[in-house]
Coordinates of C-alpha atoms in Angstrom, one line a residue:
M29 CA -154.9 204.4 -137.7
T30 CA -157.0 207.5 -138.1
P31 CA -155.2 210.9 -137.7
A32 CA -157.1 211.4 -134.2
L33 CA -155.6 208.2 -132.9
R34 CA -152.1 208.9 -134.3
V35 CA -152.2 212.3 -132.4
E36 CA -153.3 211.1 -129.1
W37 CA -151.4 208.0 -129.2
L38 CA -148.2 210.1 -129.8
K39 CA -149.1 211.9 -126.5
F40 CA -150.0 209.2 -124.5
R41 CA -146.9 207.1 -124.9
R42 CA -144.7 210.0 -124.2
S43 CA -146.3 211.1 -121.2
P44 CA -144.3 210.9 -118.0
V45 CA -147.5 210.5 -115.9
V46 CA -148.7 207.5 -118.3
M47 CA -144.9 205.5 -117.6
V48 CA -145.0 206.2 -113.9
A49 CA -148.6 205.1 -113.4
T50 CA -147.8 201.8 -115.6
V51 CA -144.7 200.7 -113.9
L52 CA -146.0 201.2 -110.5
M53 CA -149.1 199.6 -110.9
A54 CA -147.2 196.4 -113.1
V55 CA -144.5 196.1 -110.6
L56 CA -145.6 197.3 -106.9
L57 CA -149.1 195.6 -107.0
P58 CA -147.5 192.2 -107.4
A59 CA -145.1 193.2 -104.8
M60 CA -147.2 194.4 -102.4
G61 CA -149.2 191.1 -102.8
L62 CA -146.0 188.9 -102.1
G63 CA -145.4 190.9 -99.0
I64 CA -148.8 190.3 -97.9
F65 CA -148.7 186.7 -98.8
S66 CA -145.2 186.1 -97.0
V67 CA -146.2 187.9 -93.8
A68 CA -149.6 185.9 -93.7
S69 CA -147.7 182.5 -94.5
T70 CA -145.4 182.7 -91.7
E71 CA -146.6 182.1 -88.3
A72 CA -146.0 185.6 -86.7
V73 CA -148.4 187.1 -84.0
G74 CA -149.4 190.7 -83.5
P75 CA -151.9 193.2 -84.6
M76 CA -150.4 193.2 -88.1
A77 CA -150.2 189.6 -88.8
A78 CA -153.7 189.1 -87.8
K79 CA -154.9 191.8 -90.1
V80 CA -152.8 190.4 -93.0
Q81 CA -153.9 187.0 -92.6
G82 CA -157.5 188.1 -92.5
L83 CA -157.3 189.6 -95.8
L84 CA -156.0 186.4 -97.7
I85 CA -158.5 183.8 -98.9
G86 CA -157.3 180.2 -99.3
E87 CA -153.9 179.1 -100.0
G88 CA -151.2 179.5 -102.4
W89 CA -152.2 181.1 -105.9
N90 CA -155.6 181.6 -104.7
A91 CA -154.4 183.5 -101.7
Y92 CA -151.5 185.3 -103.3
L93 CA -153.3 186.7 -106.6
G94 CA -156.4 187.1 -104.6
G95 CA -154.4 189.7 -102.1
V96 CA -153.0 191.4 -105.4
A97 CA -156.5 191.8 -106.9
Q98 CA -157.7 193.5 -103.8
I99 CA -155.1 196.3 -103.6
A100 CA -155.7 196.2 -107.3
A101 CA -159.3 197.0 -106.8
A102 CA -158.3 200.4 -105.2
A103 CA -154.8 201.1 -106.6
V104 CA -155.8 201.0 -110.3
F105 CA -158.8 202.9 -110.0
V106 CA -156.7 205.3 -108.6
G107 CA -154.0 205.1 -111.0
A108 CA -155.7 204.7 -114.2
G109 CA -158.2 207.5 -112.8
V110 CA -155.3 210.0 -112.6
V111 CA -154.1 209.0 -116.4
A112 CA -157.7 209.4 -117.5
A113 CA -157.9 213.0 -115.6
W114 CA -154.2 213.8 -117.5
T115 CA -155.6 212.5 -120.9
F116 CA -158.7 214.9 -120.7
G117 CA -157.4 217.4 -118.4
R118 CA -154.0 218.4 -120.0
E119 CA -156.2 220.0 -123.1
H120 CA -157.6 222.5 -120.4
A121 CA -154.3 222.7 -118.3
D122 CA -151.9 223.4 -121.1
R123 CA -154.4 225.6 -122.7
T124 CA -154.8 223.8 -126.2
F125 CA -158.7 223.3 -125.9
P126 CA -159.5 226.2 -127.8
S127 CA -157.3 225.5 -130.7
L128 CA -159.0 222.2 -131.1
F129 CA -162.2 224.3 -132.7
A130 CA -160.0 224.9 -135.5
L131 CA -159.0 221.6 -136.6
A132 CA -160.3 219.7 -139.2
V133 CA -161.1 216.4 -137.1
S134 CA -164.0 216.8 -134.9
R135 CA -163.8 217.4 -131.0
S136 CA -166.2 214.1 -130.8
S137 CA -163.3 211.9 -132.7
I138 CA -160.4 213.4 -130.4
A139 CA -162.7 212.2 -127.4
S140 CA -163.3 209.0 -128.9
A141 CA -159.6 208.3 -129.9
K142 CA -158.6 209.1 -126.1
F143 CA -161.1 206.4 -124.9
V144 CA -159.9 203.9 -127.3
I145 CA -156.1 204.3 -126.4
L146 CA -157.3 204.5 -122.7
A147 CA -159.3 201.1 -122.9
C148 CA -156.4 199.5 -124.9
W149 CA -153.9 200.7 -122.1
V150 CA -156.2 199.2 -119.4
F151 CA -156.3 195.9 -121.1
G152 CA -152.8 195.9 -121.8
L153 CA -152.0 196.6 -118.1
A154 CA -154.5 193.9 -116.7
I155 CA -152.6 191.2 -118.9
A156 CA -149.3 192.8 -117.5
V157 CA -150.3 192.6 -113.9
G158 CA -151.4 189.2 -114.5
L159 CA -148.1 188.1 -115.9
V160 CA -145.8 189.8 -113.4
S161 CA -147.9 188.7 -110.6
T162 CA -147.4 185.4 -112.0
V163 CA -143.4 185.5 -112.3
V164 CA -142.9 187.4 -108.8
G165 CA -145.4 184.2 -107.6
I166 CA -143.1 181.6 -108.9
A167 CA -139.9 183.7 -107.7
G168 CA -141.4 184.2 -104.2
A169 CA -142.4 180.1 -104.0
V170 CA -146.0 180.7 -104.1
G171 CA -146.7 177.9 -106.4
E172 CA -145.6 176.3 -109.6
A173 CA -146.6 177.5 -113.0
G174 CA -149.6 176.3 -114.9
G175 CA -152.2 174.1 -113.9
T176 CA -155.7 175.2 -112.7
E177 CA -154.7 176.5 -109.2
L178 CA -153.1 178.9 -111.1
A179 CA -155.4 179.9 -113.7
A180 CA -158.6 181.0 -112.3
P181 CA -157.1 183.4 -109.7
A182 CA -154.8 184.7 -112.5
L183 CA -158.1 185.4 -114.7
R184 CA -160.2 186.8 -111.8
L185 CA -157.0 189.2 -111.2
M186 CA -156.7 190.4 -114.8
F187 CA -160.6 190.8 -114.8
V188 CA -160.5 193.1 -111.6
V189 CA -157.6 195.3 -113.1
A190 CA -159.6 195.5 -116.5
A191 CA -162.9 196.4 -114.8
T192 CA -161.4 198.8 -112.3
G193 CA -159.2 200.7 -115.0
V194 CA -162.5 200.8 -117.3
L195 CA -164.5 202.4 -114.6
A196 CA -161.7 205.1 -113.9
T197 CA -162.0 206.3 -117.1
A198 CA -164.8 208.2 -116.1
A199 CA -162.5 210.6 -114.6
G200 CA -162.0 211.7 -118.1
Y201 CA -165.6 213.1 -117.9
V202 CA -164.9 215.2 -114.8
A203 CA -161.7 216.5 -115.9
S204 CA -163.4 217.4 -119.1
V205 CA -166.9 218.9 -117.4
G206 CA -164.3 220.8 -114.7
R207 CA -161.7 221.6 -117.3
G208 CA -158.7 220.6 -115.5
Y209 CA -156.9 217.5 -113.3
L210 CA -158.4 218.7 -109.8
P211 CA -161.9 218.2 -110.2
A212 CA -161.2 214.8 -111.7
I213 CA -158.7 213.8 -108.8
G214 CA -161.3 214.8 -106.4
A215 CA -164.1 212.7 -107.6
I216 CA -161.7 209.8 -108.0
I217 CA -161.3 210.1 -104.1
V218 CA -165.2 210.7 -103.7
V219 CA -166.0 207.7 -105.6
V220 CA -163.7 205.4 -103.5
A221 CA -165.0 206.4 -100.2
I222 CA -168.6 205.8 -101.6
A223 CA -167.5 202.5 -102.9
Q224 CA -166.4 201.7 -99.4
I225 CA -169.7 202.7 -97.6
S226 CA -171.8 200.9 -100.2
V227 CA -170.1 197.7 -99.1
L228 CA -170.5 198.5 -95.8
F229 CA -174.1 198.7 -95.7
G230 CA -174.5 195.6 -98.1
A231 CA -175.1 197.5 -101.3
G232 CA -172.0 197.4 -103.0
G233 CA -173.2 194.7 -105.5
W234 CA -175.2 197.7 -107.0
F235 CA -172.9 200.5 -107.1
P236 CA -170.6 199.6 -110.0
F237 CA -167.7 200.8 -108.7
A238 CA -167.6 198.7 -105.7
V239 CA -168.0 195.6 -108.1
P240 CA -164.0 194.9 -108.6
G241 CA -163.2 195.1 -105.3
L242 CA -166.1 192.6 -104.4
V243 CA -165.0 190.2 -107.3
A244 CA -161.5 190.3 -105.7
I245 CA -162.9 188.7 -102.5
T246 CA -164.6 185.8 -104.2
G247 CA -164.6 182.8 -102.0
S248 CA -164.5 185.0 -98.7
E249 CA -167.3 184.4 -96.1
A250 CA -168.0 188.2 -96.2
A251 CA -168.1 188.1 -99.8
P252 CA -171.8 188.9 -101.2
S253 CA -172.8 186.9 -104.2
L254 CA -173.0 188.8 -107.2
S255 CA -175.8 188.6 -110.2
V256 CA -175.2 188.8 -113.5
A257 CA -177.1 192.1 -114.1
Q258 CA -174.6 193.6 -111.1
V259 CA -171.5 192.6 -113.2
V260 CA -173.0 193.6 -116.5
L261 CA -173.8 197.0 -114.7
V262 CA -169.9 197.6 -115.1
P263 CA -169.4 198.1 -118.8
V264 CA -173.0 199.6 -119.4
V265 CA -171.9 202.5 -116.7
A266 CA -168.3 202.8 -118.3
L267 CA -169.8 202.9 -121.7
A268 CA -172.5 205.6 -120.9
V269 CA -170.0 207.6 -119.0
M270 CA -167.7 207.6 -122.3
W271 CA -170.7 208.5 -124.4
L272 CA -171.4 211.2 -122.0
T273 CA -167.8 212.5 -122.5
V274 CA -167.9 212.5 -126.3
R275 CA -171.1 214.2 -126.3
W276 CA -169.7 217.0 -124.0
W277 CA -166.6 217.4 -126.1
D278 CA -168.8 217.6 -129.2
R279 CA -171.3 220.3 -127.7
A280 CA -168.2 222.1 -125.5
E281 CA -167.7 225.7 -126.1
V282 CA -164.6 227.9 -125.3
A283 CA -164.8 228.9 -121.5

């Protein structure tokens, strides 16, 4: 492990922001999904029941994990975005950014280390959400463990969480350029709104930040078919923003 990775990992794992965000997403997402599934599975009537029943697609594991994926498409973007904003914005908020110019390690190496740790955390979060959702689903009598009925929706859920989390690291670029948390948090809200609008106008497939949400509703009559190019845009855009961020850190000056 390089010196930059060691230092950034130490800061990351000791952060209460990261701890709270991880626990909330890994625990609350499956719990909320089970709540929606339980309401939709009953014969309850009323506006709330009708709305909840319209969210779920299919039955059993497909309905439950699909519901968790739909929640994750928005919640993980906000949660992971806040973590990314903290990872890059704290250097400005804590006024430690100028001191980085005196280090032997390049600023681009520090930014790259931040992204490596964020990416590992995002993929770990995707696995955690998938495992916890499965355990919660078994405990909630959604279905039995194992089998093809569980595998496909579980993999789709983990893909949605991973893709959403990777895209959310773009908040790191805004936090860097904006030199703080608040511009990044504002950008997160704006992107969520644009993603919703793009889906309403039928252009969501070409807006990478809306793609994970469309994957989450796969199988629904309202879900548009996504092409390979549209799905590939997700990692391409994420990598492009990461490159821009590292480049900014390499060329940045003390404000």
